[in-house]
Amino acid sequence: MGVVVLGVGYCGSFPTSSGLSYRELIARAASMAYQDAGINPEQIDGAVTVEEDFISGYSIADEYTPDQIGMVRKPIYTVPGDFLQGIGSAVMQIKTGRFKTVVVASFSKASNVLTKDEVVGFAYDPIFNRLGVTPHYLAGIEMQHFLSGSSFTAVDVAEFSAKSRNSALCNPLAPYASRVNVSDVLGARSVASPVTELMMARPADAAVVVVLGTDDEVMDTARKPVYVTGTGWASGNSIIERRDHGISAGTALAAKMAYAEANIENPEAEIDVAYVCDIYAHRALMHMEALGLSCDMLPFVNPDGGAQAGGDLFEATSGARFFDAVRQLRGEAGVHQIEGAERALVHGWRGVPTDTCAVVILEGEGR
Amino acid sequence: MKNNRVAVIGAGMTRFVRRANESSGELASQAVQMALQDAGLTIDDIDCVCLGTAPDAFDGIHMNGENLIAGSGGRHKPYMRHYVGGGTGVMSPIHGWMHVASGKFRTCLVVCEEKMSPCNPHPAGAFLTIFDHTTEQPLELTLIHIFSIEMCRFMHTYGYTEEEIAQISVLCKKNAMDHPAAQIAQQITVKDVMSSPVLSWPVKRLDISPTSDAAVAIVLANETVARNHCKAPVFIEGVGYRLDTAYWCTRDLAFPNYVAMAARDAYEMAGITQPADQIDIWEPYDPFDYKALHHMNALLLDKGGRRTKELLHSGAFERSGSHPLCPSGGALGVGNPIAATGLMKIAELYFQLSGQAGKRQVNKNALRGVAQAWGDLMQVGTVVVMSSEGGMPRTTPWSQKKAEDLPGTALKSFDEVPHFKYEPDLRYAWDNGQALTTYLDGLKKGHIRGSKCPKCNRMMIPVRQFCEICNLQAVNDVYDLPDSGTVQTFTLSNVNWDSSPLPDGKVNIFAVIAIDGATEEMGLIHKLSEVKPKDVKIGMRVKAVWKPEAERTGNILDIQYFKPVSDKGQSDIRPRQIKPVELDAISAQPFKGRIPMKYIYTAGQGGGRFYKDLFEGKLSGTYCKACDAVHMPPTSFCEVSMTRLDPEKDARVVNPKSGVVAAFTVVHEDRSGHQLNEPKVVVQVEFPEAFGSVFGKLEVKDGDVIEVGMPVELVKLSKGAGAEQITFRSRA
Ligand SMILES: [Zn+2]
Ligand SMILES: [Zn+2]
């Protein structure tokens, strides 16, 4: 039994979205996904929502998940994790044989959060790691380790960021696309050296909803199904004192799992387009290394501009990439379409202070 | 179809205590070590890890699941957290079941942890911000208020007395006397419950479970692994979970339909048609005594509620009875570290059904049991049915465990150990969007507004832009409704949102009020006044008392309270259709709010050693035999081998002056993101004798060249200092 993407919906991303409550933002993406899948929520067996309490702004955020995706009184739970972990969970659910269709939803209403750095800093270990400074300090430490252990330089990192922001000027869903060059990025305000402000994705609002189903049951309702052929997720050490900060162990392990499932032996040759998490630009290069992708792959990485241009959507960040990947495989990505893309990799990372990562392999109808 | 049965093959748990010395991760690691040992496996045999922990607001760590990776054995493994508020504990084996039943993994370690004690002054304060930010939080509600409101409605509908309900508290606390992890096991009487202080009528002190710190872990395996490793595997035969709408005032609270639906799902999968006859052991969630009965109505699929009452009166719920209820002692007796409680119930089914429950073993040959948890805004039900192939009572390590055999160190006060205070600044400005802005605009004008779904014709409050039960049907018609209604249920409360007592003699009356003109049972929660507490009745007619127009701001508090009126029923004022607010920069003002939490964290065993050393200008690591390395900073477990370490006995002295900078960063912002006047340097420092590092700030003197490899020393800390004060300086 295979699992397919029946429909996708996206609303965003916006630096602010005061005309829409989070409920209205999500309902919009959900309606779009159901329309895309040719299905009504009442026909869907279950749901997974992906979010974290303090970003959503509640002590128990999962209370507020069922209504705006039309899944009241259905089997539904929340994965406080990366969006792709939610996909992984939904795929397992379908593979138990008890569920035919499952919807996965996530959102960011970062503009509601007035003290975002406080929230991120609150994720650090209270005993050892809350140092009273910007929570981005670990990104600075990481970038230094990464550059000293690889052939990349700060210029390469800046180039990645500049390229992402420039190329996304053709993507209407990327509010932070802009005309910047390498020296702008390197010379931008320093946050936690060597990380500058233009190497960091800025917070944004968006909702993303994906409808998954079994290939045997629901193929006829789907407009252009896309296959989920591999899922993997893994976590590096949560004790940052004993983690190797020059690599992303979480990514490497997640990739191994997803590649094995999708029968991928030579990722660079077998993957047409890759979306890697780039909340910090150095992390994008670090993730590519862990995924087994070389610099030759760069023209096929984050064609939508990634989070550098689309914004940091917290738990939903990889959801935006997933949405674009599905459109690529359907040949509907518009100006940034990669010709002949048949197999896509989507990667997600949970941000500092974690090394929790997930990888999903998607394949088009022609597989 | 392929055989995808999943079995529980081992369990572990810490003691349930009010205030644990161990950190969150340390608690989890202790439960994990026990569960692995019980299953006869090592961490290398575990394919994946599933974590359940309820609100981050308890442990006081954002993304608490990420912080718990090491303690839960999730390092370098597929690790995923799931979450359904108070229902998380029983959702955990369900998510674990998915991992294995999907065929993706052979074994799954399921861990549930909750450390509620960091949340101060009282963990109940975390519940203020579970309510809707705009329409409910300004009323300063907490969980006890809505429990009381639900209990009141339950008593009204099913005719229970407070005394009848108190029997459950008596039963659970008695059962817990045989549970090695129990926090508040005791022999009490119905009279004791009745005479305990009334917190929020009808809820009294002894109707409620305590707040607790604990962790529980179980090992799940597919049938092949289970048969190879376990004498009496207990199989997960049925799972169900359902989540109702967040608009909790818009349904009857007497019968938890969502629990019944979850139970039906689980029964259907397990082939159960007559639950009352086919299930031997019952572990419904019992955070309050009435909840056990409330949930039994649903688990018995008995909306009329007769069967539950008969069973209660006939003594069938005793451990020796026909329908043993909470033989573990439940949340009321063992304790209620939310997610861990649910998994404790699953562990109890495992012990009972495999014959290892010792003194708690029920009086019959139990083959099948059901466990259930519940949570969110009276909203979620999670149900698991487990069965064995006949586990005769037998002697095993678990059947003989006593309290002293379990890990988990209870503290009387934080002052016994190094601890840190922390106050996160969590502020929000909620975009209300079109629907809520229209609702708030109505309040400003002195109207309660609803919107009408053209499909189901429900007149819904508060206003919404889509219908949650009609496939997200767009809803455009907004109406001004009368500002009168009928009390559906209520509580007479003596406590504030943070559990502190109200001034003597003051009573806050909160009621769910079905608003006239809205669809039946569509209500909102508000305060009642101009009425004596003893005169408040379900069915009472009430009307809003508004603030003067000039003082209204578009807030639920524009209604000061509702007061009784003596009209006969729904007034015949017709709802008046109005135009939704057109959003512009003025109307779209966000609604400000904050999560007002304060925390006290213990340093734990590893951290305790670290800080005690540092207060004397010393440093140590913990030697780990499995890794043949000294772990830095000190730790009570090895996250690689998941073996137990002792930061005292296995301590190895490390020279605090032997540090070398492994990496550094110059930071220009404070913890809130504001620009610093003087940048600071954060360093990661390694020590030649140890595996690991210490993070801290570098004291920079003129002439210092900051670089990787720079020799530094750790500066002695003054007592009471924490991570923010950890400082290095150059040795040059
Ligand atoms: Zn409707
Ligand atoms: Zn070790």
Short mmCIF file of N, CA, C and O in Angstrom, two decimals, chain B residues 547-607:
data_model
loop_
_atom_site.label_atom_id
_atom_site.label_comp_id
_atom_site.label_asym_id
_atom_site.label_seq_id
_atom_site.Cartn_x
_atom_site.Cartn_y
_atom_site.Cartn_z
N LYS B 547 -21.22 47.63 31.29
CA LYS B 547 -20.52 48.84 31.72
C LYS B 547 -21.16 50.03 31.01
O LYS B 547 -21.74 49.86 29.92
N PRO B 548 -21.02 51.23 31.55
CA PRO B 548 -21.50 52.40 30.81
C PRO B 548 -20.82 52.46 29.44
O PRO B 548 -19.64 52.09 29.32
N GLU B 549 -21.53 52.92 28.45
CA GLU B 549 -21.05 52.87 27.06
C GLU B 549 -19.65 53.47 26.91
O GLU B 549 -18.80 52.94 26.20
N ALA B 550 -19.42 54.57 27.59
CA ALA B 550 -18.14 55.27 27.43
C ALA B 550 -16.96 54.42 27.93
O ALA B 550 -15.82 54.62 27.51
N GLU B 551 -17.22 53.50 28.82
CA GLU B 551 -16.13 52.68 29.39
C GLU B 551 -15.93 51.38 28.63
O GLU B 551 -15.01 50.63 28.92
N ARG B 552 -16.77 51.09 27.67
CA ARG B 552 -16.66 49.80 26.96
C ARG B 552 -15.56 49.88 25.91
O ARG B 552 -15.41 50.88 25.22
N THR B 553 -14.80 48.79 25.81
CA THR B 553 -13.64 48.81 24.93
C THR B 553 -13.68 47.72 23.87
O THR B 553 -12.75 47.58 23.08
N GLY B 554 -14.72 46.91 23.86
CA GLY B 554 -14.72 45.76 22.94
C GLY B 554 -14.02 44.60 23.60
O GLY B 554 -12.99 44.12 23.13
N ASN B 555 -14.59 44.18 24.72
CA ASN B 555 -13.96 43.16 25.56
C ASN B 555 -15.09 42.42 26.25
O ASN B 555 -16.15 43.00 26.51
N ILE B 556 -14.88 41.16 26.56
CA ILE B 556 -15.93 40.37 27.22
C ILE B 556 -16.28 40.99 28.58
O ILE B 556 -17.38 40.82 29.10
N LEU B 557 -15.33 41.77 29.13
CA LEU B 557 -15.59 42.42 30.41
C LEU B 557 -16.43 43.70 30.25
O LEU B 557 -16.73 44.36 31.25
N ASP B 558 -16.80 44.04 29.01
CA ASP B 558 -17.79 45.11 28.83
C ASP B 558 -19.12 44.69 29.47
O ASP B 558 -19.93 45.52 29.83
N ILE B 559 -19.32 43.36 29.53
CA ILE B 559 -20.41 42.84 30.36
C ILE B 559 -19.80 42.69 31.75
O ILE B 559 -18.84 41.93 31.93
N GLN B 560 -20.33 43.44 32.73
CA GLN B 560 -19.75 43.33 34.08
C GLN B 560 -20.06 41.97 34.68
O GLN B 560 -19.23 41.35 35.29
N TYR B 561 -21.31 41.56 34.51
CA TYR B 561 -21.77 40.26 35.01
C TYR B 561 -23.18 40.06 34.50
O TYR B 561 -23.76 40.94 33.85
N PHE B 562 -23.74 38.89 34.79
CA PHE B 562 -25.14 38.65 34.51
C PHE B 562 -25.89 38.65 35.84
O PHE B 562 -25.34 38.23 36.85
N LYS B 563 -27.15 39.13 35.83
CA LYS B 563 -27.94 39.12 37.06
C LYS B 563 -29.27 38.41 36.79
O LYS B 563 -29.74 38.38 35.64
N PRO B 564 -29.86 37.87 37.84
CA PRO B 564 -31.13 37.16 37.63
C PRO B 564 -32.23 38.11 37.17
O PRO B 564 -32.25 39.28 37.58
N VAL B 565 -33.10 37.61 36.32
CA VAL B 565 -34.30 38.36 35.95
C VAL B 565 -35.48 37.40 36.08
O VAL B 565 -35.29 36.17 36.11
N SER B 566 -36.66 37.96 36.13
CA SER B 566 -37.79 37.06 36.42
C SER B 566 -38.69 36.87 35.21
O SER B 566 -39.87 36.65 35.35
N ASP B 567 -38.11 36.98 34.00
CA ASP B 567 -38.96 36.71 32.83
C ASP B 567 -39.23 35.21 32.73
O ASP B 567 -38.65 34.40 33.42
N LYS B 568 -40.12 34.85 31.86
CA LYS B 568 -40.59 33.46 31.82
C LYS B 568 -39.75 32.55 30.94
O LYS B 568 -39.81 31.33 31.06
N GLY B 569 -38.98 33.09 30.07
CA GLY B 569 -38.24 32.23 29.16
C GLY B 569 -37.64 33.09 28.11
O GLY B 569 -37.47 34.29 28.31
N GLN B 570 -37.30 32.49 26.97
CA GLN B 570 -36.71 33.27 25.89
C GLN B 570 -37.57 34.49 25.60
O GLN B 570 -38.75 34.39 25.32
N SER B 571 -36.96 35.63 25.64
CA SER B 571 -37.71 36.84 25.31
C SER B 571 -38.01 36.79 23.82
O SER B 571 -37.36 36.08 23.07
N ASP B 572 -39.02 37.50 23.40
CA ASP B 572 -39.38 37.39 21.99
C ASP B 572 -38.71 38.44 21.11
O ASP B 572 -39.14 38.71 20.01
N ILE B 573 -37.65 39.06 21.64
CA ILE B 573 -36.89 39.99 20.80
C ILE B 573 -36.26 39.17 19.67
O ILE B 573 -35.59 38.17 19.92
N ARG B 574 -36.48 39.60 18.44
CA ARG B 574 -35.90 38.88 17.30
C ARG B 574 -34.46 39.30 17.10
O ARG B 574 -34.14 40.48 17.16
N PRO B 575 -33.55 38.34 16.85
CA PRO B 575 -32.17 38.72 16.52
C PRO B 575 -32.18 39.64 15.30
O PRO B 575 -32.99 39.47 14.39
N ARG B 576 -31.29 40.62 15.31
CA ARG B 576 -31.26 41.61 14.23
C ARG B 576 -30.00 41.41 13.41
O ARG B 576 -28.90 41.42 13.94
N GLN B 577 -30.20 41.19 12.09
CA GLN B 577 -29.01 40.96 11.26
C GLN B 577 -28.22 42.25 11.10
O GLN B 577 -28.81 43.31 10.89
N ILE B 578 -26.91 42.13 11.22
CA ILE B 578 -26.07 43.32 11.05
C ILE B 578 -24.94 43.00 10.08
O ILE B 578 -24.71 41.85 9.73
N LYS B 579 -24.27 44.03 9.67
CA LYS B 579 -23.18 43.89 8.71
C LYS B 579 -21.88 43.61 9.47
O LYS B 579 -21.60 44.29 10.47
N PRO B 580 -21.09 42.63 9.04
CA PRO B 580 -19.81 42.41 9.72
C PRO B 580 -18.93 43.65 9.63
O PRO B 580 -19.06 44.45 8.71
N VAL B 581 -18.05 43.79 10.60
CA VAL B 581 -17.14 44.93 10.63
C VAL B 581 -16.22 44.89 9.42
O VAL B 581 -15.72 43.82 9.05
N GLU B 582 -16.05 46.02 8.78
CA GLU B 582 -15.05 46.07 7.71
C GLU B 582 -13.71 46.39 8.34
O GLU B 582 -13.54 47.43 8.99
N LEU B 583 -12.77 45.49 8.18
CA LEU B 583 -11.51 45.65 8.89
C LEU B 583 -10.66 46.75 8.28
O LEU B 583 -10.46 46.80 7.07
N ASP B 584 -10.18 47.63 9.11
CA ASP B 584 -9.18 48.61 8.69
C ASP B 584 -8.19 48.74 9.84
O ASP B 584 -8.26 48.00 10.82
N ALA B 585 -7.28 49.68 9.72
CA ALA B 585 -6.21 49.77 10.71
C ALA B 585 -6.75 50.04 12.12
O ALA B 585 -6.16 49.62 13.11
N ILE B 586 -7.91 50.69 12.22
CA ILE B 586 -8.43 50.98 13.55
C ILE B 586 -9.19 49.78 14.11
O ILE B 586 -8.98 49.37 15.24
N SER B 587 -10.05 49.19 13.26
CA SER B 587 -10.86 48.10 13.78
C SER B 587 -10.04 46.84 14.03
O SER B 587 -10.37 46.04 14.91
N ALA B 588 -8.96 46.64 13.28
CA ALA B 588 -8.21 45.39 13.38
C ALA B 588 -7.19 45.41 14.52
O ALA B 588 -6.18 44.73 14.49
N GLN B 589 -7.46 46.20 15.56
CA GLN B 589 -6.54 46.25 16.70
C GLN B 589 -6.37 44.86 17.32
O GLN B 589 -7.34 44.18 17.60
N PRO B 590 -5.11 44.48 17.54
CA PRO B 590 -4.92 43.18 18.18
C PRO B 590 -5.30 43.23 19.67
O PRO B 590 -5.36 44.30 20.27
N PHE B 591 -5.54 42.07 20.22
CA PHE B 591 -5.97 41.92 21.61
C PHE B 591 -4.76 41.43 22.40
O PHE B 591 -4.24 40.36 22.15
N LYS B 592 -4.33 42.23 23.36
CA LYS B 592 -3.08 41.90 24.06
C LYS B 592 -3.30 40.84 25.14
O LYS B 592 -4.34 40.81 25.79
N GLY B 593 -2.29 40.01 25.31
CA GLY B 593 -2.37 39.01 26.37
C GLY B 593 -0.99 38.53 26.75
O GLY B 593 0.00 38.87 26.08
N ARG B 594 -0.90 37.80 27.86
CA ARG B 594 0.39 37.22 28.22
C ARG B 594 0.18 35.91 28.96
O ARG B 594 -0.91 35.63 29.45
N ILE B 595 1.23 35.13 28.98
CA ILE B 595 1.21 33.90 29.78
C ILE B 595 2.02 34.22 31.04
O ILE B 595 3.25 34.31 30.98
N PRO B 596 1.35 34.43 32.17
CA PRO B 596 2.02 35.01 33.34
C PRO B 596 2.66 33.96 34.23
O PRO B 596 2.25 33.80 35.38
N MET B 597 3.66 33.26 33.74
CA MET B 597 4.20 32.15 34.52
C MET B 597 5.52 32.50 35.19
O MET B 597 6.32 33.26 34.67
N LYS B 598 5.73 31.85 36.36
CA LYS B 598 7.00 31.95 37.08
C LYS B 598 7.46 30.55 37.41
O LYS B 598 6.64 29.69 37.73
N TYR B 599 8.76 30.36 37.35
CA TYR B 599 9.27 29.00 37.54
C TYR B 599 10.38 28.93 38.59
O TYR B 599 11.14 29.88 38.78
N ILE B 600 10.46 27.75 39.23
CA ILE B 600 11.61 27.41 40.07
C ILE B 600 12.08 26.02 39.63
O ILE B 600 11.31 25.06 39.69
N TYR B 601 13.29 25.94 39.14
CA TYR B 601 13.83 24.66 38.68
C TYR B 601 14.84 24.13 39.70
O TYR B 601 15.70 24.88 40.14
N THR B 602 14.74 22.85 40.02
CA THR B 602 15.83 22.25 40.80
C THR B 602 16.98 21.95 39.84
O THR B 602 16.76 21.73 38.65
N ALA B 603 18.19 21.94 40.38
CA ALA B 603 19.34 21.64 39.53
C ALA B 603 19.39 20.16 39.18
O ALA B 603 20.07 19.77 38.23
N GLY B 604 18.67 19.33 39.92
CA GLY B 604 18.68 17.90 39.66
C GLY B 604 19.94 17.27 40.20
O GLY B 604 20.76 17.91 40.88
N GLN B 605 20.12 15.99 39.89
CA GLN B 605 21.27 15.27 40.43
C GLN B 605 22.57 15.69 39.76
O GLN B 605 23.54 16.03 40.42
N GLY B 606 22.56 15.71 38.41
CA GLY B 606 23.77 16.13 37.70
C GLY B 606 24.06 17.60 37.93
O GLY B 606 25.17 18.00 38.29
N GLY B 607 23.03 18.42 37.74
CA GLY B 607 23.20 19.86 37.92
C GLY B 607 23.53 20.22 39.35
O GLY B 607 24.27 21.17 39.61
#
